[in-house]
Short mmCIF file of C-alpha atoms in Angstrom, two decimals:
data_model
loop_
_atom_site.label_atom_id
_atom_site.label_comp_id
_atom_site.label_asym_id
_atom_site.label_seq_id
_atom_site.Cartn_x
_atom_site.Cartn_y
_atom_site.Cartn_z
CA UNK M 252 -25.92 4.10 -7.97
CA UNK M 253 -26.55 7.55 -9.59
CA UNK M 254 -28.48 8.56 -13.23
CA UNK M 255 -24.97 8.56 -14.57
CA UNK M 256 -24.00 4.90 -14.03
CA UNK M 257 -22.29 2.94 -11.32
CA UNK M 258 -18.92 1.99 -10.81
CA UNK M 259 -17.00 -1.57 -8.90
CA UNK M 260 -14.61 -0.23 -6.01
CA UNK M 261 -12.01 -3.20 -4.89
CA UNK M 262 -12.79 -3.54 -1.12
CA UNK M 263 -9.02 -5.04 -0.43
CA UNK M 264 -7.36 -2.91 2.28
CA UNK M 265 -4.76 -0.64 0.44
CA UNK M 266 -6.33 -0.84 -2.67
CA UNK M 267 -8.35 1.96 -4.18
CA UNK M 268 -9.31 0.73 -7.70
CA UNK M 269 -12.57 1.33 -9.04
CA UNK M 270 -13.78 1.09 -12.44
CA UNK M 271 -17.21 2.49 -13.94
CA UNK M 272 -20.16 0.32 -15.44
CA UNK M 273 -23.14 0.63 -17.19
CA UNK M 274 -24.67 -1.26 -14.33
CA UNK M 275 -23.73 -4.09 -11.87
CA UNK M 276 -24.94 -7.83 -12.90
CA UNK M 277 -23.95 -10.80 -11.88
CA UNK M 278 -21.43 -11.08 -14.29
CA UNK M 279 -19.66 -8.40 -12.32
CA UNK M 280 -19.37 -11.55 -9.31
CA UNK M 281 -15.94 -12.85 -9.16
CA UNK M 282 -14.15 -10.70 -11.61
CA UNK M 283 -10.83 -9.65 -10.13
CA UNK M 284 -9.52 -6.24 -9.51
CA UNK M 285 -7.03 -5.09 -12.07
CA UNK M 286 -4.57 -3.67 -9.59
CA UNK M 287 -4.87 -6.33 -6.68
CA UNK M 288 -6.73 -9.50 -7.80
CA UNK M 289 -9.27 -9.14 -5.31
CA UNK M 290 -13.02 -10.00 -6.51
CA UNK M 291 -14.69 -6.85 -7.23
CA UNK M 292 -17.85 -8.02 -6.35
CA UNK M 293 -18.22 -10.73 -4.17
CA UNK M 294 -21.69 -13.37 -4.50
CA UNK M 295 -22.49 -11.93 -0.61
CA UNK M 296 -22.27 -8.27 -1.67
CA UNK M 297 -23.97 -9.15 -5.35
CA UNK M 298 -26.99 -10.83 -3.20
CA UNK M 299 -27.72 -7.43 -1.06
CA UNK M 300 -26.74 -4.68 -4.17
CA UNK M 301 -29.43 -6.43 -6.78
CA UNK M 302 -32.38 -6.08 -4.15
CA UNK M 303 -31.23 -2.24 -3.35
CA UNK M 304 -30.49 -1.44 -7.25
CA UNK M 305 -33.68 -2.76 -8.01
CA UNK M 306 -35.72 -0.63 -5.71
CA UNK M 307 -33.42 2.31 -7.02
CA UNK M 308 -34.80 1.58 -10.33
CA UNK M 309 -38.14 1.94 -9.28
CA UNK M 310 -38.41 5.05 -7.00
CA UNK M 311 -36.57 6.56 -10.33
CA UNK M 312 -39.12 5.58 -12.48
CA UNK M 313 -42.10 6.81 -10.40
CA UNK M 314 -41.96 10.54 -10.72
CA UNK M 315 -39.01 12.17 -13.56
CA UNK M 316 -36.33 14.01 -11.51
CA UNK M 317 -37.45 17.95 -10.93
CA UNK M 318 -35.21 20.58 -12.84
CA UNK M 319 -32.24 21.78 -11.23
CA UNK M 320 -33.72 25.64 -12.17
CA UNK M 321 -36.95 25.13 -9.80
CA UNK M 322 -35.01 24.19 -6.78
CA UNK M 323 -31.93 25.95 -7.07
CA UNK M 324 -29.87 22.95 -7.34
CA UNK M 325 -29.78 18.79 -6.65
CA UNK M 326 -28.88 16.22 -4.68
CA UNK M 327 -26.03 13.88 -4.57
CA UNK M 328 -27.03 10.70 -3.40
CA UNK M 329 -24.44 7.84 -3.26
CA UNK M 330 -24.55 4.48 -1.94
CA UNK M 331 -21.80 2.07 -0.77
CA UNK M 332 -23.02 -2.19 -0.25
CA UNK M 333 -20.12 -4.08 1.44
CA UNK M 334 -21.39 -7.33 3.87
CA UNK M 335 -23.93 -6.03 6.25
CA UNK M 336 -23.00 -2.84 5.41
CA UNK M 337 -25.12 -0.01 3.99
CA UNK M 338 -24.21 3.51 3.95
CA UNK M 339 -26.42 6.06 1.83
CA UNK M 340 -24.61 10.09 1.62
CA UNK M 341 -27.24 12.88 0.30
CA UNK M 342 -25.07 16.23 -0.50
CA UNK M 343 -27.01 18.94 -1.83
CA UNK M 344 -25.22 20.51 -4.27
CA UNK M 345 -26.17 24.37 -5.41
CA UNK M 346 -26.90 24.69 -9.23
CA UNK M 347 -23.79 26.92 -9.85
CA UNK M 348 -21.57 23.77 -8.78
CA UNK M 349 -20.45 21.70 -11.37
CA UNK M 350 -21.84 17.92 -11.15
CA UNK M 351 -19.33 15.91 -10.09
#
């Protein structure tokens, strides 16, 4: 989950479809993958993602994110749910890169 959205990625082995959203509901649970017809997001990995999102929501709510300009750049921080499963990547990313 970023400030610019958050995307469904088809967990089926092979299969590396993954589609952008607004942001994940529960609607999302079930819906099948366009290139596999694997769920996209499963009721197990909706369960542990709406807890996590929602605490995203707050911490980015609490303070307004600082400029770029005053510390020569921003983080990258990405998030990937699946089952027990929760890995969190922070990149720091220099303010001449362009935001991926």
């Amino acid at each position: 989950m970023d400030g610019e959205g958050e995307f469904l990625k088809c967990d089926a082995p092979g299969c590396e479809h993954h589609e952008p959203v607004e942001r994940i509901s529960a609607e999302h649970v079930g819906k099948p993958c366009p290139a596999c017809g694997a769920n996209l997001l499963t009721a197990e990995d909706w369960a542990q993602w709406e807890p996590l999102a929602a605490m995203w929501r707050v911490l980015k709510s609490i303070r307004p994110p600082i400029p770029a300009e005053q510390i020569g750049g921003y983080a990258k921080i990405t998030t990937h749910l699946h089952g027990p499963r929760l890995s969190i990547a922070v990149e720091k990313i220099a303010q001449s890169e362009e935001r991926s």
